[in-house]
């Protein structure tokens, strides 16, 4: 008989799991010495993936599988612990959270019902309650974990829709729903428009409110939009604030937005996928003042809380608002079992991972103070990078850093304005293709911009200075090639 396949409580099964984990860790160690990105290029990666047989008829020894996977897969990954892997909100993970993933997978609690996840159910409930309290929501607040910010925003806006018309969850959209509008800044994440589409409102139900020069929602523009809607029969059902936009890291003036939402009876959702972590720090918490006024909040734990993907929370000001999600099933969240909590009642998922475990383990093993220090370091790093860009020759700061993002352009002397967009595209592509650096590329007010996003607490000021120097050098080289 070969090694056990499942954890059956026997010492042999635990030994087998330990050996398998040790083999995985050995491959991780063997592939950890690499740059931030593979230089192989997409065609070679596709070819090498095509050569893999994921489902052989007969078993292959785990050691051989892992050796092959190490070489062909893990060694060809983006390396999020590299300080020059700085494009996205895609952080390294706390070791304690990564280790706890083994327990999540091996015990496989499913968060839909109490009878599949008895203690896990109450642990997740406790965790979301603690996060809500940290943000300053009232005692009746609640929440649920989701797979990511996109899913949390969808759930938040679903609650907004059901708030606008009680019964929309059962009867569908009322006749007047074509006039419903969701007001979000022009810098809001694309998942807000996606959510509007999924909810049957249509993407264009999202009205993009103008931003100030720093990328924050312009309150005067919001007032004008509301007045215009009033004149044209539009109904604002939700105001969406963003605490930490994806491209500029801007935090909308949340208190003013909360006031406007309250005045027109709209739901106030805050996408704090990024900014939720600021409440860990007494120093940074004022940056998200007003967050505690939200009806619902997206808080991504797989961003600045350093959790493995997926880990996000949708927090709500009043637990009762989640009621519109509940759909009783005879086999699962039975109406007669009202003495237990079934988290499927709060969720758009049925089967769902016990991600609360890795979060709980790693937050306890790290502590709020240390987490706060890491967030502060990254915000300071972004400020320092912004200053370096401002001073640096051949670089132009596009928006002042407010959280952990720096948006800028390469602008070497003597390059025609019309060529600058292409130059910046080339710089980002060349750094990526060579595997030397993963730098973000986006558009700001229609123009190509580069972006550094600091989520890696291991990144130092010297790393940032060296990366900016490499970007400038690449721009000079690109100009040389073009000339
Ligand atoms: C502000 C904001 N909201 C939502 C999201 C979506 O989060 P996720 O990728 O976890 O779905 C992102 C992603 O970067 C984001 O920046």
Short mmCIF file of C-alpha atoms and ligand atoms in Angstrom, two decimals:
data_model
loop_
_atom_site.label_atom_id
_atom_site.label_comp_id
_atom_site.label_asym_id
_atom_site.label_seq_id
_atom_site.Cartn_x
_atom_site.Cartn_y
_atom_site.Cartn_z
CA UNK A 1 0.00 0.00 0.00
CA UNK A 2 1.38 3.43 -0.92
CA UNK A 3 1.38 6.51 1.36
CA UNK A 4 -2.06 7.59 2.69
CA UNK A 5 -4.00 10.00 0.48
CA UNK A 6 -6.11 11.63 3.18
CA UNK A 7 -5.75 12.79 6.79
CA UNK A 8 -7.49 9.90 8.51
CA UNK A 9 -6.15 10.57 11.98
CA UNK A 10 -3.42 7.98 11.68
CA UNK A 11 0.21 8.85 12.45
CA UNK A 12 1.07 7.59 8.97
CA UNK A 13 -1.26 10.15 7.39
CA UNK A 14 0.24 13.00 9.42
CA UNK A 15 3.74 11.83 8.52
CA UNK A 16 2.75 11.77 4.87
CA UNK A 17 1.35 15.30 5.03
CA UNK A 18 4.47 16.54 6.84
CA UNK A 19 6.70 14.91 4.21
CA UNK A 20 4.65 16.36 1.37
CA UNK A 21 4.76 19.85 2.91
CA UNK A 22 8.52 19.49 3.46
CA UNK A 23 8.94 18.61 -0.21
CA UNK A 24 6.87 21.64 -1.25
CA UNK A 25 8.98 23.86 1.02
CA UNK A 26 12.20 22.44 -0.43
CA UNK A 27 11.04 23.35 -3.94
CA UNK A 28 10.05 26.82 -2.75
CA UNK A 29 13.52 27.32 -1.31
CA UNK A 30 15.16 26.06 -4.48
CA UNK A 31 13.20 28.49 -6.66
CA UNK A 32 13.28 31.55 -4.42
CA UNK A 33 16.51 32.95 -5.85
CA UNK A 34 15.17 34.68 -8.90
CA UNK A 35 14.29 38.06 -10.27
CA UNK A 36 10.90 39.74 -10.02
CA UNK A 37 9.64 38.35 -13.35
CA UNK A 38 10.59 35.62 -15.80
CA UNK A 39 12.44 36.71 -18.92
CA UNK A 40 11.08 33.80 -20.94
CA UNK A 41 8.24 35.77 -22.56
CA UNK A 42 4.62 34.72 -23.11
CA UNK A 43 5.20 32.48 -26.14
CA UNK A 44 7.75 30.31 -24.36
CA UNK A 45 5.63 30.11 -21.22
CA UNK A 46 2.61 29.04 -23.27
CA UNK A 47 4.68 26.39 -25.01
CA UNK A 48 6.06 25.09 -21.76
CA UNK A 49 2.57 24.96 -20.18
CA UNK A 50 1.31 23.01 -23.20
CA UNK A 51 4.00 20.38 -22.56
CA UNK A 52 2.62 19.66 -19.07
CA UNK A 53 0.26 16.69 -18.69
CA UNK A 54 -1.95 17.68 -15.73
CA UNK A 55 -3.77 14.33 -15.60
CA UNK A 56 -1.54 11.33 -16.26
CA UNK A 57 -3.18 7.90 -16.15
CA UNK A 58 -0.79 6.70 -13.47
CA UNK A 59 0.71 8.40 -10.43
CA UNK A 60 4.09 10.10 -10.64
CA UNK A 61 6.27 10.32 -7.51
CA UNK A 62 5.56 13.59 -5.69
CA UNK A 63 9.27 14.48 -5.55
CA UNK A 64 9.51 14.24 -9.34
CA UNK A 65 6.29 16.20 -9.87
CA UNK A 66 7.48 18.96 -7.55
CA UNK A 67 10.95 19.10 -9.10
CA UNK A 68 9.35 19.57 -12.50
CA UNK A 69 6.77 22.07 -11.22
CA UNK A 70 9.53 23.98 -9.42
CA UNK A 71 11.56 24.37 -12.59
CA UNK A 72 8.79 24.93 -15.10
CA UNK A 73 6.15 26.74 -13.00
CA UNK A 74 7.32 28.24 -9.71
CA UNK A 75 10.63 29.48 -11.11
CA UNK A 76 8.65 31.30 -13.82
CA UNK A 77 6.44 33.25 -11.45
CA UNK A 78 6.25 36.92 -10.52
CA UNK A 79 8.21 37.19 -7.27
CA UNK A 80 6.19 39.45 -5.00
CA UNK A 81 8.91 39.62 -2.35
CA UNK A 82 11.27 41.34 -4.78
CA UNK A 83 11.35 45.12 -4.14
CA UNK A 84 11.31 45.69 -7.89
CA UNK A 85 8.02 43.82 -8.25
CA UNK A 86 6.05 47.00 -7.64
CA UNK A 87 3.22 47.30 -10.15
CA UNK A 88 0.14 46.08 -8.38
CA UNK A 89 -1.60 45.82 -5.02
CA UNK A 90 -0.18 42.34 -4.85
CA UNK A 91 1.83 41.90 -1.68
CA UNK A 92 4.08 39.29 -0.15
CA UNK A 93 2.19 37.24 2.40
CA UNK A 94 2.85 36.85 6.09
CA UNK A 95 4.62 33.53 6.64
CA UNK A 96 2.21 32.65 9.41
CA UNK A 97 -0.76 33.14 7.08
CA UNK A 98 0.89 31.05 4.36
CA UNK A 99 1.54 28.25 6.86
CA UNK A 100 -2.04 28.37 8.13
CA UNK A 101 -3.20 27.72 4.55
CA UNK A 102 -2.14 24.11 5.08
CA UNK A 103 -4.60 23.75 7.95
CA UNK A 104 -7.36 25.42 5.92
CA UNK A 105 -6.83 23.04 3.03
CA UNK A 106 -6.31 19.93 5.12
CA UNK A 107 -9.37 20.43 7.34
CA UNK A 108 -11.57 21.85 4.55
CA UNK A 109 -14.29 23.48 6.63
CA UNK A 110 -16.93 24.97 4.35
CA UNK A 111 -18.28 28.26 5.55
CA UNK A 112 -21.80 27.95 4.18
CA UNK A 113 -23.37 26.22 7.14
CA UNK A 114 -22.86 25.55 10.81
CA UNK A 115 -22.96 21.80 10.22
CA UNK A 116 -19.95 22.08 7.90
CA UNK A 117 -17.96 24.60 9.93
CA UNK A 118 -19.10 24.77 13.56
CA UNK A 119 -16.40 26.80 15.31
CA UNK A 120 -15.13 28.26 12.05
CA UNK A 121 -18.52 29.94 11.59
CA UNK A 122 -18.24 31.81 14.87
CA UNK A 123 -14.57 32.59 14.30
CA UNK A 124 -15.34 34.33 11.01
CA UNK A 125 -18.21 36.18 12.65
CA UNK A 126 -15.88 37.28 15.45
CA UNK A 127 -13.21 38.38 12.96
CA UNK A 128 -15.51 40.54 10.84
CA UNK A 129 -16.97 42.00 14.04
CA UNK A 130 -13.48 42.94 15.22
CA UNK A 131 -12.60 44.52 11.87
CA UNK A 132 -15.84 46.50 11.94
CA UNK A 133 -15.10 47.69 15.48
CA UNK A 134 -11.56 48.73 14.52
CA UNK A 135 -13.01 50.87 11.74
CA UNK A 136 -15.48 52.40 14.18
CA UNK A 137 -18.73 50.88 12.97
CA UNK A 138 -21.45 50.48 15.64
CA UNK A 139 -22.00 47.31 17.68
CA UNK A 140 -24.76 46.11 15.30
CA UNK A 141 -22.25 45.96 12.47
CA UNK A 142 -21.45 42.69 10.78
CA UNK A 143 -19.85 41.32 7.66
CA UNK A 144 -18.67 38.35 5.70
CA UNK A 145 -15.45 37.31 4.03
CA UNK A 146 -15.28 37.17 0.25
CA UNK A 147 -12.72 36.14 -2.33
CA UNK A 148 -11.63 39.70 -3.12
CA UNK A 149 -12.43 43.37 -3.53
CA UNK A 150 -14.41 42.75 -6.70
CA UNK A 151 -16.70 40.33 -4.87
CA UNK A 152 -17.00 42.63 -1.85
CA UNK A 153 -17.94 45.60 -4.04
CA UNK A 154 -20.57 43.48 -5.79
CA UNK A 155 -22.09 42.46 -2.48
CA UNK A 156 -22.00 46.02 -1.14
CA UNK A 157 -23.78 47.35 -4.22
CA UNK A 158 -26.29 44.50 -4.11
CA UNK A 159 -27.23 45.72 -0.64
CA UNK A 160 -27.46 49.26 -2.03
CA UNK A 161 -29.84 48.02 -4.73
CA UNK A 162 -32.00 46.18 -2.23
CA UNK A 163 -32.01 49.24 0.01
CA UNK A 164 -33.29 51.32 -2.90
CA UNK A 165 -36.22 48.99 -3.48
CA UNK A 166 -37.17 46.49 -0.83
CA UNK A 167 -38.10 43.32 -2.65
CA UNK A 168 -35.75 43.79 -5.62
CA UNK A 169 -33.97 40.63 -4.43
CA UNK A 170 -37.21 38.67 -4.90
CA UNK A 171 -39.24 40.49 -7.54
CA UNK A 172 -36.47 41.92 -9.67
CA UNK A 173 -35.95 45.55 -10.51
CA UNK A 174 -38.96 47.88 -10.22
CA UNK A 175 -40.14 49.90 -13.19
CA UNK A 176 -38.28 53.02 -12.12
CA UNK A 177 -34.90 51.28 -11.86
CA UNK A 178 -33.78 52.57 -15.24
CA UNK A 179 -33.38 55.94 -13.52
CA UNK A 180 -31.19 54.60 -10.71
CA UNK A 181 -27.66 55.93 -10.56
CA UNK A 182 -24.53 55.03 -8.59
CA UNK A 183 -22.16 57.93 -8.06
CA UNK A 184 -18.47 57.06 -7.87
CA UNK A 185 -15.36 59.04 -8.62
CA UNK A 186 -13.72 58.79 -12.01
CA UNK A 187 -10.87 57.00 -10.19
CA UNK A 188 -13.09 54.28 -8.68
CA UNK A 189 -12.19 50.67 -9.38
CA UNK A 190 -13.59 49.06 -12.49
CA UNK A 191 -15.42 46.49 -10.35
CA UNK A 192 -17.99 49.16 -9.45
CA UNK A 193 -19.11 49.31 -13.09
CA UNK A 194 -18.94 45.52 -13.34
CA UNK A 195 -21.14 45.21 -10.26
CA UNK A 196 -23.71 47.57 -11.78
CA UNK A 197 -23.81 45.34 -14.86
CA UNK A 198 -24.24 42.15 -12.81
CA UNK A 199 -27.00 43.75 -10.74
CA UNK A 200 -29.04 44.50 -13.83
CA UNK A 201 -28.57 48.26 -13.61
CA UNK A 202 -26.12 48.43 -16.48
CA UNK A 203 -22.58 49.74 -16.36
CA UNK A 204 -23.68 53.20 -17.38
CA UNK A 205 -25.80 53.50 -14.26
CA UNK A 206 -22.47 54.42 -12.67
CA UNK A 207 -21.91 58.15 -13.02
CA UNK A 208 -18.23 59.10 -12.92
CA UNK A 209 -17.89 62.15 -10.70
CA UNK A 210 -14.91 64.40 -11.46
CA UNK A 211 -11.81 64.42 -9.28
CA UNK A 212 -9.51 67.17 -8.07
CA UNK A 213 -5.85 67.37 -9.10
CA UNK A 214 -4.93 64.86 -6.40
CA UNK A 215 -7.43 62.28 -7.69
CA UNK A 216 -10.00 62.69 -4.89
CA UNK A 217 -13.68 62.98 -5.68
CA UNK A 218 -14.45 66.67 -6.10
CA UNK A 219 -17.31 67.45 -3.72
CA UNK A 220 -18.45 70.43 -5.82
CA UNK A 221 -18.64 68.12 -8.83
CA UNK A 222 -20.65 65.63 -6.75
CA UNK A 223 -23.06 68.39 -5.76
CA UNK A 224 -23.45 69.41 -9.41
CA UNK A 225 -24.07 65.79 -10.42
CA UNK A 226 -26.71 65.39 -7.71
CA UNK A 227 -28.42 68.61 -8.76
CA UNK A 228 -28.38 67.51 -12.39
CA UNK A 229 -29.88 64.13 -11.49
CA UNK A 230 -32.59 65.97 -9.57
CA UNK A 231 -33.46 68.00 -12.68
CA UNK A 232 -33.42 65.04 -15.07
CA UNK A 233 -35.29 62.52 -12.91
CA UNK A 234 -32.26 60.39 -12.05
CA UNK A 235 -32.31 58.68 -8.66
CA UNK A 236 -29.01 58.39 -6.78
CA UNK A 237 -29.25 55.03 -5.02
CA UNK A 238 -25.64 54.86 -3.91
CA UNK A 239 -22.66 57.09 -3.36
CA UNK A 240 -19.40 55.15 -3.57
CA UNK A 241 -16.32 56.56 -1.93
CA UNK A 242 -12.89 55.11 -2.54
CA UNK A 243 -10.34 55.03 0.26
CA UNK A 244 -7.17 54.49 -1.73
CA UNK A 245 -7.77 54.47 -5.47
CA UNK A 246 -5.98 51.90 -7.57
CA UNK A 247 -3.97 54.33 -9.64
CA UNK A 248 -3.29 57.37 -7.48
CA UNK A 249 -3.97 56.01 -4.00
CA UNK A 250 -6.35 58.92 -3.44
CA UNK A 251 -8.77 58.90 -0.54
CA UNK A 252 -12.09 60.58 -1.31
CA UNK A 253 -13.42 63.12 1.23
CA UNK A 254 -15.48 60.45 2.96
CA UNK A 255 -17.23 62.66 5.51
CA UNK A 256 -18.54 64.99 2.82
CA UNK A 257 -19.65 62.00 0.76
CA UNK A 258 -21.42 60.49 3.79
CA UNK A 259 -23.27 63.79 4.29
CA UNK A 260 -24.37 63.88 0.64
CA UNK A 261 -25.50 60.23 0.70
CA UNK A 262 -27.48 60.80 3.89
CA UNK A 263 -29.11 63.94 2.49
CA UNK A 264 -30.45 62.11 -0.56
CA UNK A 265 -31.23 58.80 1.15
CA UNK A 266 -28.59 56.92 -0.86
CA UNK A 267 -26.54 53.98 0.37
CA UNK A 268 -22.96 54.92 1.22
CA UNK A 269 -20.49 52.25 0.16
CA UNK A 270 -16.76 52.76 0.63
CA UNK A 271 -14.28 50.75 -1.36
CA UNK A 272 -11.50 50.62 1.22
CA UNK A 273 -9.82 47.65 -0.45
CA UNK A 274 -6.57 49.54 0.09
CA UNK A 275 -7.37 52.13 2.75
CA UNK A 276 -8.85 49.79 5.36
CA UNK A 277 -5.33 49.02 6.55
CA UNK A 278 -4.75 52.66 7.47
CA UNK A 279 -6.97 52.22 10.53
CA UNK A 280 -4.32 49.92 11.99
CA UNK A 281 -2.18 53.00 12.62
CA UNK A 282 -3.11 55.85 14.96
CA UNK A 283 -0.99 58.14 12.78
CA UNK A 284 -2.67 57.20 9.50
CA UNK A 285 -6.24 56.64 10.66
CA UNK A 286 -7.22 60.33 10.14
CA UNK A 287 -6.57 59.88 6.41
CA UNK A 288 -9.74 57.76 6.21
CA UNK A 289 -11.91 59.83 8.53
CA UNK A 290 -15.54 59.26 7.62
CA UNK A 291 -15.03 55.57 6.80
CA UNK A 292 -17.00 54.78 9.94
CA UNK A 293 -20.04 56.51 8.38
CA UNK A 294 -20.35 53.93 5.61
CA UNK A 295 -23.30 51.57 5.19
CA UNK A 296 -20.96 49.00 3.66
CA UNK A 297 -17.19 48.76 3.33
CA UNK A 298 -14.88 46.69 1.16
CA UNK A 299 -11.74 45.83 3.13
CA UNK A 300 -9.20 43.70 1.29
CA UNK A 301 -7.02 41.67 3.57
CA UNK A 302 -4.97 40.35 0.67
CA UNK A 303 -3.61 43.83 0.02
CA UNK A 304 -2.09 45.80 2.91
CA UNK A 305 -2.89 43.16 5.51
CA UNK A 306 -0.52 40.71 3.74
CA UNK A 307 -2.87 37.76 3.47
CA UNK A 308 -2.67 35.17 0.72
CA UNK A 309 -5.34 35.64 -1.97
CA UNK A 310 -8.29 35.46 -1.44
CA UNK A 311 -9.08 37.40 1.62
CA UNK A 312 -11.48 40.32 1.59
CA UNK A 313 -14.27 41.44 3.88
CA UNK A 314 -17.55 43.14 3.14
CA UNK A 315 -18.46 44.93 6.36
CA UNK A 316 -21.89 46.40 6.98
CA UNK A 317 -23.02 49.06 9.40
CA UNK A 318 -26.15 47.06 10.33
CA UNK A 319 -26.22 43.27 10.31
CA UNK A 320 -29.88 43.38 9.27
CA UNK A 321 -28.98 44.86 5.88
CA UNK A 322 -27.44 41.51 4.87
CA UNK A 323 -30.89 39.94 5.23
CA UNK A 324 -31.72 40.47 1.57
CA UNK A 325 -29.02 37.96 0.61
CA UNK A 326 -30.61 35.10 2.53
CA UNK A 327 -32.24 32.37 0.46
CA UNK A 328 -33.21 29.40 2.67
CA UNK A 329 -32.58 25.91 1.32
CA UNK A 330 -34.14 22.83 2.92
CA UNK A 331 -30.84 21.00 3.02
CA UNK A 332 -28.63 23.83 4.26
CA UNK A 333 -29.76 26.95 6.09
CA UNK A 334 -33.11 25.54 7.16
CA UNK A 335 -35.65 28.02 8.52
CA UNK A 336 -36.37 25.83 11.56
CA UNK A 337 -32.69 25.84 12.65
CA UNK A 338 -32.80 29.39 13.91
CA UNK A 339 -30.51 28.65 16.84
CA UNK A 340 -27.39 28.47 14.67
CA UNK A 341 -25.54 30.84 12.41
CA UNK A 342 -25.22 29.78 8.77
CA UNK A 343 -22.88 32.19 6.99
CA UNK A 344 -24.37 31.35 3.59
CA UNK A 345 -27.11 33.73 4.76
CA UNK A 346 -24.65 36.60 4.28
CA UNK A 347 -22.81 35.43 1.22
CA UNK A 348 -23.08 35.12 -2.56
CA UNK A 349 -21.03 31.92 -2.28
CA UNK A 350 -22.22 28.58 -1.02
CA UNK A 351 -19.09 26.45 -0.48
CA UNK A 352 -16.44 28.82 0.81
CA UNK A 353 -12.98 28.46 2.33
CA UNK A 354 -12.17 29.04 5.98
CA UNK A 355 -9.95 31.98 5.08
CA UNK A 356 -10.70 33.52 8.45
CA UNK A 357 -8.26 31.01 9.95
CA UNK A 358 -5.16 32.27 8.18
CA UNK A 359 -6.20 35.84 8.94
CA UNK A 360 -6.80 35.13 12.62
CA UNK A 361 -3.56 33.16 13.04
CA UNK A 362 -1.37 35.71 11.29
CA UNK A 363 -2.95 38.81 12.84
CA UNK A 364 -2.56 37.32 16.30
CA UNK A 365 1.00 36.24 15.60
CA UNK A 366 1.95 39.66 14.23
CA UNK A 367 -0.04 42.07 16.37
CA UNK A 368 -1.70 45.36 15.45
CA UNK A 369 1.27 47.53 16.40
CA UNK A 370 3.68 45.73 14.11
CA UNK A 371 1.15 45.73 11.26
CA UNK A 372 0.68 49.46 11.79
CA UNK A 373 4.44 49.94 11.53
CA UNK A 374 4.52 48.09 8.22
CA UNK A 375 1.71 50.21 6.75
CA UNK A 376 3.43 53.39 7.99
CA UNK A 377 6.70 52.30 6.37
CA UNK A 378 4.96 51.82 3.01
CA UNK A 379 3.14 55.15 3.16
CA UNK A 380 6.46 56.83 4.01
CA UNK A 381 8.14 54.98 1.16
CA UNK A 382 5.55 56.27 -1.31
CA UNK A 383 6.02 59.83 -0.03
CA UNK A 384 9.78 59.49 -0.38
CA UNK A 385 9.41 58.05 -3.90
CA UNK A 386 7.11 60.94 -4.83
CA UNK A 387 9.76 63.39 -3.65
CA UNK A 388 12.48 61.55 -5.56
CA UNK A 389 10.37 61.65 -8.72
CA UNK A 390 9.70 65.36 -8.22
CA UNK A 391 13.41 66.05 -7.92
CA UNK A 392 14.62 63.43 -10.36
CA UNK A 393 15.77 64.52 -13.82
CA UNK A 394 13.70 63.07 -16.63
CA UNK A 395 10.79 62.15 -14.37
CA UNK A 396 7.49 63.92 -13.80
CA UNK A 397 5.15 63.35 -10.87
CA UNK A 398 1.58 62.91 -12.13
CA UNK A 399 -0.22 62.88 -8.76
CA UNK A 400 1.09 63.36 -5.24
CA UNK A 401 1.24 60.09 -3.29
CA UNK A 402 -1.48 59.83 -0.64
CA UNK A 403 -1.23 56.21 0.39
CA UNK A 404 1.11 53.63 -1.18
CA UNK A 405 1.04 54.54 -4.88
CA UNK A 406 3.22 56.87 -6.94
CA UNK A 407 2.05 57.83 -10.41
CA UNK A 408 4.62 59.40 -12.72
CA UNK A 409 5.94 59.65 -16.24
CA UNK A 410 9.34 59.44 -17.82
CA UNK A 411 10.02 62.74 -19.53
CA UNK A 412 13.61 62.79 -20.72
CA UNK A 413 14.89 66.13 -22.01
CA UNK A 414 14.26 66.89 -25.62
CA UNK A 415 11.58 64.28 -26.26
CA UNK A 416 8.62 65.54 -28.21
CA UNK A 417 5.38 65.61 -26.17
CA UNK A 418 3.67 63.50 -28.83
CA UNK A 419 6.20 60.70 -28.34
CA UNK A 420 6.02 60.57 -24.56
CA UNK A 421 3.13 58.10 -24.33
CA UNK A 422 4.91 55.57 -26.51
CA UNK A 423 8.16 56.12 -24.65
CA UNK A 424 6.52 55.30 -21.33
CA UNK A 425 4.87 52.21 -22.82
CA UNK A 426 8.28 51.08 -24.10
CA UNK A 427 10.01 51.63 -20.75
CA UNK A 428 7.49 49.52 -18.86
CA UNK A 429 7.50 46.79 -21.50
CA UNK A 430 11.29 46.59 -21.72
CA UNK A 431 11.72 46.30 -17.96
CA UNK A 432 9.08 43.57 -17.82
CA UNK A 433 10.38 41.63 -20.84
CA UNK A 434 13.90 41.58 -19.41
CA UNK A 435 12.50 40.31 -16.10
CA UNK A 436 14.27 43.12 -14.24
CA UNK A 437 11.29 45.03 -12.87
CA UNK A 438 7.52 44.92 -12.77
CA UNK A 439 6.39 48.53 -12.99
CA UNK A 440 2.74 49.50 -13.33
CA UNK A 441 1.42 51.14 -16.48
CA UNK A 442 -1.94 52.89 -16.71
CA UNK A 443 -3.51 56.03 -18.12
CA UNK A 444 -4.17 59.21 -16.20
CA UNK A 445 -6.44 61.79 -17.81
CA UNK A 446 -5.89 60.03 -21.12
CA UNK A 447 -2.06 59.97 -20.98
CA UNK A 448 0.16 56.97 -20.33
CA UNK A 449 1.62 56.96 -16.83
CA UNK A 450 3.86 54.62 -14.88
CA UNK A 451 3.06 53.49 -11.39
CA UNK A 452 4.88 52.11 -8.40
CA UNK A 453 2.71 50.46 -5.77
CA UNK A 454 4.36 49.78 -2.44
CA UNK A 455 2.92 46.76 -0.71
CA UNK A 456 6.17 45.04 0.13
CA UNK A 457 7.39 45.89 3.63
CA UNK A 458 10.84 44.52 2.70
CA UNK A 459 11.36 47.39 0.24
CA UNK A 460 13.83 50.01 1.45
CA UNK A 461 14.43 53.63 0.43
CA UNK A 462 17.58 52.49 -1.38
CA UNK A 463 15.57 49.93 -3.37
CA UNK A 464 13.21 52.66 -4.50
CA UNK A 465 16.03 55.03 -5.44
CA UNK A 466 17.71 52.26 -7.44
CA UNK A 467 14.45 51.32 -9.18
CA UNK A 468 13.76 54.93 -10.18
CA UNK A 469 17.32 55.21 -11.50
CA UNK A 470 16.79 52.03 -13.54
CA UNK A 471 13.54 53.41 -14.96
CA UNK A 472 15.24 56.67 -15.93
CA UNK A 473 18.12 54.78 -17.51
CA UNK A 474 15.66 52.65 -19.48
CA UNK A 475 13.95 55.82 -20.72
CA UNK A 476 17.28 57.27 -21.83
CA UNK A 477 18.11 54.00 -23.56
CA UNK A 478 14.71 53.98 -25.28
CA UNK A 479 15.30 57.54 -26.49
CA UNK A 480 18.70 56.44 -27.75
CA UNK A 481 17.10 53.58 -29.67
CA UNK A 482 14.39 55.83 -31.11
CA UNK A 483 16.88 58.49 -32.21
C1 LIG B 1 -9.62 50.13 -4.96
C2 LIG B 1 -9.79 48.72 -5.41
N1 LIG B 1 -10.97 48.12 -5.25
C3 LIG B 1 -11.19 46.85 -5.64
C4 LIG B 1 -10.19 46.12 -6.23
C5 LIG B 1 -10.45 44.72 -6.67
O1 LIG B 1 -9.89 43.85 -5.74
P1 LIG B 1 -9.65 42.32 -6.07
O2 LIG B 1 -8.54 42.29 -7.06
O3 LIG B 1 -9.29 41.74 -4.76
O4 LIG B 1 -10.91 41.76 -6.61
C6 LIG B 1 -8.93 46.69 -6.42
C7 LIG B 1 -7.84 45.94 -7.05
O5 LIG B 1 -6.74 46.37 -7.15
C8 LIG B 1 -8.73 48.03 -5.99
O6 LIG B 1 -7.56 48.65 -6.18
#
